[in-house]
Amino acid sequence: MRFHLYYMVFLGSSCVISTYGPHQRAQKTGDILLGGLFPMHFGVTSKDQDLAARPESTECVRYNFRGFRWLQAMIFAIEEINNSSTLLPNITLGYRIFDTCNTVSKALEATLSFVAQNKIDSLNLDEFCNCTDHIPSTIAVVGASGSAVSTAVANLLGLFYIPQISYASSSRLLSNKNQFKSFMRTIPTDEHQATAMADIIDYFQWNWVIAVASDDEYGRPGIEKFEKEMEERDICIHLNELISQYFEEWQIQGLVDRIENSSAKVIVVFASGPDIEPLIKEMVRRNISDRIWLASEAWATSSLIAKPEYLDVVAGTIGFALRAGEIPGFKDFLQVVTPKQSSYNEFVWEFWEETFNCYLEDSRRLKDSENGSTSFRPLCTGEEDIMGAATPYLDYTHLRISYNVYVAVYSIAQALQDIITCTPGRGLFANNSCADIKKIEAWQVLKQLRHLNFSNSMGEKVHFDENADLSGSYTIINWHRSPEDGSVVFEEVGFYNMRAKKGVQLLIDNTKILWNGFNTEVPFSNCSEDCEPGTRKGIIESMPTCCFECTECSEGEYSDHKDASVCTKCPNDSWSNENHTSCFLKDIEFLSWTEPFGIALALFSVLGVFLTAFVMGVFIRFRNTPIVKATNRELSYLLLFSLICCFSSSLIFIGEPRDWTCRLRQPAFGISFVLCISCILVKTNRVLLVFEAKIPTSLHRKWWGLNLQFLLVFLFTFVQVMICVVWLYNAPPASYRNHDIDEIIFITCNEGSMMALGFLIGYTCLLAAICFFFAFKSRKLPENFTEAKFITFSMLIFFIVWISFIPAYFSTYGKFVSAVEVIAILASSFGLLACIFFNKPAQW
């Protein structure tokens, strides 16, 4: 089978091997041959091939002046290397350069010529074909420009391990070395560009954009990566569209309709100039000038789009441009181009005709014009002044792609130089051998390129990484309108450094940016208006997360910046202001010594103490009188002391609650009242027993002697003391800040155990109930012993107060809890004091 293939190739070979590939080319022989693929045209004519006759080759249309400059950069670099005495001495580089017409079919046609030539050389047919104009194999190819074209070319060249160095193909798919074995490039991959675009959108705080991508291997992977970056930043894409220069008119109009009806003002475009041009034309026709364009490097500096007639629509475009480089002597080289002195470059003829809108004598296009197949143009001599022509070809102020071409050629030359200077035993090939430069093959050059490391003319290190990519940076440009002639000016407004740390890669000077060509205010491109401070974003059903409604923050929450996703809860000691934009410290409240209510309660407490002390003083002053002795003098002293303690205990409830006051006040109140009630109980029961005993015997007097009375008081009080001890040990009360009330913090006491408080009050009430029982039984005593009646009244007052206290205690909050208990203590204490002692003067 292989023999038949060789035989067929042999039959197809002849002495006209130089005619392989497209007819139009730039070609010059040399010891080593480099291939070149450049887009001299933006596209081809669209024809329906119905195959009724032999299909004709499609015609390339729309001349690309920048493409011709890129081609010239390759020729200039080769000529410069050939004239160098240090780089590849005694070796001449030749070239074969073809026009891809920015299409896969034309690029593959040219690539097949490279492959066919290499295959014929591998058959070693020199003994069969003695060709005087034999062309050597192509050991490397510079090109192509578009990622879609380079993908097709790389698949073919990779089969034969012919190194391919692209100067403008940035698709991240081409970094896959399993699929594209021999592909390399001098342009950064789109992996970083998509991230940079998302960073810019995030920088200007846009969250509602339109994404447009070319329907090829450049646009689809680029926009896919861009979508992932946008998702990570919670930014929404309203429309996601594909576009092609071969779209029908109705498709373009439909796309523009959707863009025009969209509320998104920012359009991100991952496409080349030819692909985006139909869209721009329709936008210009409709005068849709309120959009901001974010351009990928494929069209950020495209002469096809950067035209004065398009500026009403595209002015203010933010684009990613490749870093410009310097090529010494290239300016002069571009200026000396003429058809008569460029016999090796057939593209010069068409360039000249397109530049001066004429036809050269003997031009094929002139013959087509005479046949009526092309429009009429005047003749030109080929000696016109190129410096007087307005052409993008001479725009050498920012050499970006041209510089990439220059670096690509020098990379190949440096790889060849490394092969020449290789030391046997230190080579890259089997057994550390070196390649023979006289019999160099493409795969050997590819191997050497993978290990390339040198400094170019600008002093920059050139080294291909594991994916055969060169790292680099982007210059961020803004499209301005020139005040002199109205042309497009690419103003540098920022920089994106891929090598920098995340977060500091993007640098933009906002003061240099003109939006829509004249405005300095950043345009608004959000689905919803910004939520003001004091509000938060609220979800709208069936809408993307970027579309929201502004909801006011709840009470006790705030937001101090625009577009807050959630409202922040104020700290416990703070509350939100009226606008919910900040928090202020809550007022702290407790039953204070300085407030009128606290002062009034304190005065009543002090009054009770003084009144009780006065009564005690009277009792002491008249202690030897019969009436004082009849009231059980010693027990009355203890009763008055306990009342002083009751009045005094109410003072502990006033002032800022602290742990020690919280633990002291309830036991002080409980023990004081139990002591008081115990004294009354023992006193009442003693009188009752004495009068019920018809004849008081010595046994009664002994049983109810003073010591026993004090013992009973002690025992009754000891029970209350034990209740307090158990309470303080197991669940001690503590100071507590109650934040439940808006705008106020109530400092209160957490009683620790409401059950313990219930036992304390319940035990007191139990003693009061027993006392009331004995006092009630004593109501029929002789008139001289009416004290029992007043004790009955005092116990009724006590019950009324503390029964009312329970619901009042649990229905109030904050400082009023303490106030209720103080009032209950004072009311019951005054009731006891008045009913038991203030009736004595009447008896006296």
PDB file of N, CA and C in Angstrom, residues 603-647:
ATOM      1  N   LEU A 603     -37.424  57.628  98.957  1.00  0.00           N
ATOM      2  CA  LEU A 603     -37.914  58.491 100.035  1.00  0.00           C
ATOM      3  C   LEU A 603     -38.926  57.766 100.906  1.00  0.00           C
ATOM      4  N   PHE A 604     -39.813  57.015 100.285  1.00  0.00           N
ATOM      5  CA  PHE A 604     -40.780  56.236 101.055  1.00  0.00           C
ATOM      6  C   PHE A 604     -40.091  55.176 101.897  1.00  0.00           C
ATOM      7  N   SER A 605     -39.051  54.560 101.312  1.00  0.00           N
ATOM      8  CA  SER A 605     -38.308  53.555 102.087  1.00  0.00           C
ATOM      9  C   SER A 605     -37.649  54.190 103.298  1.00  0.00           C
ATOM     10  N   VAL A 606     -37.000  55.331 103.085  1.00  0.00           N
ATOM     11  CA  VAL A 606     -36.335  56.025 104.190  1.00  0.00           C
ATOM     12  C   VAL A 606     -37.369  56.496 105.220  1.00  0.00           C
ATOM     13  N   LEU A 607     -38.519  56.983 104.721  1.00  0.00           N
ATOM     14  CA  LEU A 607     -39.593  57.395 105.628  1.00  0.00           C
ATOM     15  C   LEU A 607     -40.047  56.229 106.497  1.00  0.00           C
ATOM     16  N   GLY A 608     -40.202  55.065 105.896  1.00  0.00           N
ATOM     17  CA  GLY A 608     -40.597  53.880 106.656  1.00  0.00           C
ATOM     18  C   GLY A 608     -39.576  53.525 107.706  1.00  0.00           C
ATOM     19  N   VAL A 609     -38.287  53.640 107.356  1.00  0.00           N
ATOM     20  CA  VAL A 609     -37.229  53.344 108.315  1.00  0.00           C
ATOM     21  C   VAL A 609     -37.298  54.321 109.476  1.00  0.00           C
ATOM     22  N   PHE A 610     -37.448  55.623 109.163  1.00  0.00           N
ATOM     23  CA  PHE A 610     -37.495  56.629 110.216  1.00  0.00           C
ATOM     24  C   PHE A 610     -38.732  56.460 111.113  1.00  0.00           C
ATOM     25  N   LEU A 611     -39.878  56.172 110.515  1.00  0.00           N
ATOM     26  CA  LEU A 611     -41.087  55.972 111.306  1.00  0.00           C
ATOM     27  C   LEU A 611     -40.947  54.770 112.230  1.00  0.00           C
ATOM     28  N   THR A 612     -40.392  53.689 111.678  1.00  0.00           N
ATOM     29  CA  THR A 612     -40.205  52.491 112.501  1.00  0.00           C
ATOM     30  C   THR A 612     -39.194  52.758 113.603  1.00  0.00           C
ATOM     31  N   ALA A 613     -38.117  53.468 113.250  1.00  0.00           N
ATOM     32  CA  ALA A 613     -37.116  53.815 114.269  1.00  0.00           C
ATOM     33  C   ALA A 613     -37.718  54.716 115.343  1.00  0.00           C
ATOM     34  N   PHE A 614     -38.602  55.622 114.912  1.00  0.00           N
ATOM     35  CA  PHE A 614     -39.272  56.502 115.891  1.00  0.00           C
ATOM     36  C   PHE A 614     -40.134  55.690 116.851  1.00  0.00           C
ATOM     37  N   VAL A 615     -40.879  54.748 116.305  1.00  0.00           N
ATOM     38  CA  VAL A 615     -41.708  53.898 117.162  1.00  0.00           C
ATOM     39  C   VAL A 615     -40.837  53.095 118.112  1.00  0.00           C
ATOM     40  N   MET A 616     -39.724  52.587 117.600  1.00  0.00           N
ATOM     41  CA  MET A 616     -38.811  51.823 118.459  1.00  0.00           C
ATOM     42  C   MET A 616     -38.260  52.726 119.556  1.00  0.00           C
ATOM     43  N   GLY A 617     -37.948  53.966 119.196  1.00  0.00           N
ATOM     44  CA  GLY A 617     -37.463  54.900 120.208  1.00  0.00           C
ATOM     45  C   GLY A 617     -38.495  55.175 121.269  1.00  0.00           C
ATOM     46  N   VAL A 618     -39.744  55.298 120.876  1.00  0.00           N
ATOM     47  CA  VAL A 618     -40.828  55.507 121.842  1.00  0.00           C
ATOM     48  C   VAL A 618     -40.945  54.305 122.754  1.00  0.00           C
ATOM     49  N   PHE A 619     -40.875  53.105 122.183  1.00  0.00           N
ATOM     50  CA  PHE A 619     -40.973  51.883 122.988  1.00  0.00           C
ATOM     51  C   PHE A 619     -39.823  51.797 123.976  1.00  0.00           C
ATOM     52  N   ILE A 620     -38.664  52.161 123.538  1.00  0.00           N
ATOM     53  CA  ILE A 620     -37.517  52.102 124.442  1.00  0.00           C
ATOM     54  C   ILE A 620     -37.662  53.166 125.539  1.00  0.00           C
ATOM     55  N   ARG A 621     -38.143  54.348 125.120  1.00  0.00           N
ATOM     56  CA  ARG A 621     -38.328  55.429 126.105  1.00  0.00           C
ATOM     57  C   ARG A 621     -39.348  55.040 127.167  1.00  0.00           C
ATOM     58  N   PHE A 622     -40.429  54.356 126.772  1.00  0.00           N
ATOM     59  CA  PHE A 622     -41.493  53.976 127.702  1.00  0.00           C
ATOM     60  C   PHE A 622     -41.510  52.463 127.952  1.00  0.00           C
ATOM     61  N   ARG A 623     -40.323  51.881 128.016  1.00  0.00           N
ATOM     62  CA  ARG A 623     -40.244  50.424 128.129  1.00  0.00           C
ATOM     63  C   ARG A 623     -40.746  49.878 129.452  1.00  0.00           C
ATOM     64  N   ASN A 624     -40.756  50.700 130.479  1.00  0.00           N
ATOM     65  CA  ASN A 624     -41.163  50.202 131.787  1.00  0.00           C
ATOM     66  C   ASN A 624     -42.633  50.478 132.103  1.00  0.00           C
ATOM     67  N   THR A 625     -43.325  51.085 131.161  1.00  0.00           N
ATOM     68  CA  THR A 625     -44.738  51.367 131.379  1.00  0.00           C
ATOM     69  C   THR A 625     -45.536  50.092 131.208  1.00  0.00           C
ATOM     70  N   PRO A 626     -46.708  49.984 131.838  1.00  0.00           N
ATOM     71  CA  PRO A 626     -47.507  48.754 131.758  1.00  0.00           C
ATOM     72  C   PRO A 626     -47.934  48.420 130.329  1.00  0.00           C
ATOM     73  N   ILE A 627     -48.291  49.437 129.568  1.00  0.00           N
ATOM     74  CA  ILE A 627     -48.795  49.140 128.226  1.00  0.00           C
ATOM     75  C   ILE A 627     -47.715  48.572 127.319  1.00  0.00           C
ATOM     76  N   VAL A 628     -46.476  49.048 127.505  1.00  0.00           N
ATOM     77  CA  VAL A 628     -45.365  48.512 126.715  1.00  0.00           C
ATOM     78  C   VAL A 628     -45.061  47.096 127.167  1.00  0.00           C
ATOM     79  N   LYS A 629     -45.087  46.893 128.458  1.00  0.00           N
ATOM     80  CA  LYS A 629     -44.841  45.542 128.949  1.00  0.00           C
ATOM     81  C   LYS A 629     -45.923  44.588 128.486  1.00  0.00           C
ATOM     82  N   ALA A 630     -47.160  45.106 128.365  1.00  0.00           N
ATOM     83  CA  ALA A 630     -48.269  44.238 127.948  1.00  0.00           C
ATOM     84  C   ALA A 630     -48.162  43.825 126.487  1.00  0.00           C
ATOM     85  N   THR A 631     -47.439  44.558 125.720  1.00  0.00           N
ATOM     86  CA  THR A 631     -47.303  44.240 124.291  1.00  0.00           C
ATOM     87  C   THR A 631     -46.162  43.264 124.021  1.00  0.00           C
ATOM     88  N   ASN A 632     -45.702  42.616 125.055  1.00  0.00           N
ATOM     89  CA  ASN A 632     -44.563  41.690 124.881  1.00  0.00           C
ATOM     90  C   ASN A 632     -43.365  42.471 124.336  1.00  0.00           C
ATOM     91  N   ARG A 633     -42.781  43.231 125.268  1.00  0.00           N
ATOM     92  CA  ARG A 633     -41.783  44.239 124.933  1.00  0.00           C
ATOM     93  C   ARG A 633     -40.628  43.702 124.099  1.00  0.00           C
ATOM     94  N   GLU A 634     -40.050  42.592 124.505  1.00  0.00           N
ATOM     95  CA  GLU A 634     -38.867  42.065 123.797  1.00  0.00           C
ATOM     96  C   GLU A 634     -39.225  41.651 122.366  1.00  0.00           C
ATOM     97  N   LEU A 635     -40.398  41.003 122.231  1.00  0.00           N
ATOM     98  CA  LEU A 635     -40.798  40.564 120.891  1.00  0.00           C
ATOM     99  C   LEU A 635     -41.155  41.765 120.009  1.00  0.00           C
ATOM    100  N   SER A 636     -41.688  42.824 120.638  1.00  0.00           N
ATOM    101  CA  SER A 636     -42.001  44.030 119.861  1.00  0.00           C
ATOM    102  C   SER A 636     -40.724  44.684 119.324  1.00  0.00           C
ATOM    103  N   TYR A 637     -39.656  44.673 120.178  1.00  0.00           N
ATOM    104  CA  TYR A 637     -38.374  45.206 119.702  1.00  0.00           C
ATOM    105  C   TYR A 637     -37.905  44.450 118.450  1.00  0.00           C
ATOM    106  N   LEU A 638     -38.002  43.109 118.511  1.00  0.00           N
ATOM    107  CA  LEU A 638     -37.575  42.285 117.364  1.00  0.00           C
ATOM    108  C   LEU A 638     -38.465  42.544 116.151  1.00  0.00           C
ATOM    109  N   LEU A 639     -39.761  42.749 116.397  1.00  0.00           N
ATOM    110  CA  LEU A 639     -40.686  43.036 115.305  1.00  0.00           C
ATOM    111  C   LEU A 639     -40.344  44.368 114.636  1.00  0.00           C
ATOM    112  N   LEU A 640     -40.066  45.395 115.484  1.00  0.00           N
ATOM    113  CA  LEU A 640     -39.717  46.699 114.907  1.00  0.00           C
ATOM    114  C   LEU A 640     -38.397  46.625 114.119  1.00  0.00           C
ATOM    115  N   PHE A 641     -37.443  45.841 114.667  1.00  0.00           N
ATOM    116  CA  PHE A 641     -36.172  45.665 113.942  1.00  0.00           C
ATOM    117  C   PHE A 641     -36.395  45.021 112.584  1.00  0.00           C
ATOM    118  N   SER A 642     -37.275  43.999 112.554  1.00  0.00           N
ATOM    119  CA  SER A 642     -37.543  43.326 111.282  1.00  0.00           C
ATOM    120  C   SER A 642     -38.228  44.263 110.282  1.00  0.00           C
ATOM    121  N   LEU A 643     -39.106  45.169 110.795  1.00  0.00           N
ATOM    122  CA  LEU A 643     -39.730  46.137 109.893  1.00  0.00           C
ATOM    123  C   LEU A 643     -38.698  47.107 109.313  1.00  0.00           C
ATOM    124  N   ILE A 644     -37.735  47.492 110.155  1.00  0.00           N
ATOM    125  CA  ILE A 644     -36.644  48.345 109.628  1.00  0.00           C
ATOM    126  C   ILE A 644     -35.903  47.603 108.526  1.00  0.00           C
ATOM    127  N   CYS A 645     -35.667  46.300 108.746  1.00  0.00           N
ATOM    128  CA  CYS A 645     -35.004  45.497 107.694  1.00  0.00           C
ATOM    129  C   CYS A 645     -35.875  45.414 106.444  1.00  0.00           C
ATOM    130  N   CYS A 646     -37.195  45.307 106.600  1.00  0.00           N
ATOM    131  CA  CYS A 646     -38.088  45.237 105.434  1.00  0.00           C
ATOM    132  C   CYS A 646     -38.008  46.510 104.615  1.00  0.00           C
ATOM    133  N   PHE A 647     -38.122  47.672 105.323  1.00  0.00           N
ATOM    134  CA  PHE A 647     -38.015  48.936 104.601  1.00  0.00           C
ATOM    135  C   PHE A 647     -36.636  49.088 103.944  1.00  0.00           C
TER     136      PHE A 647
END
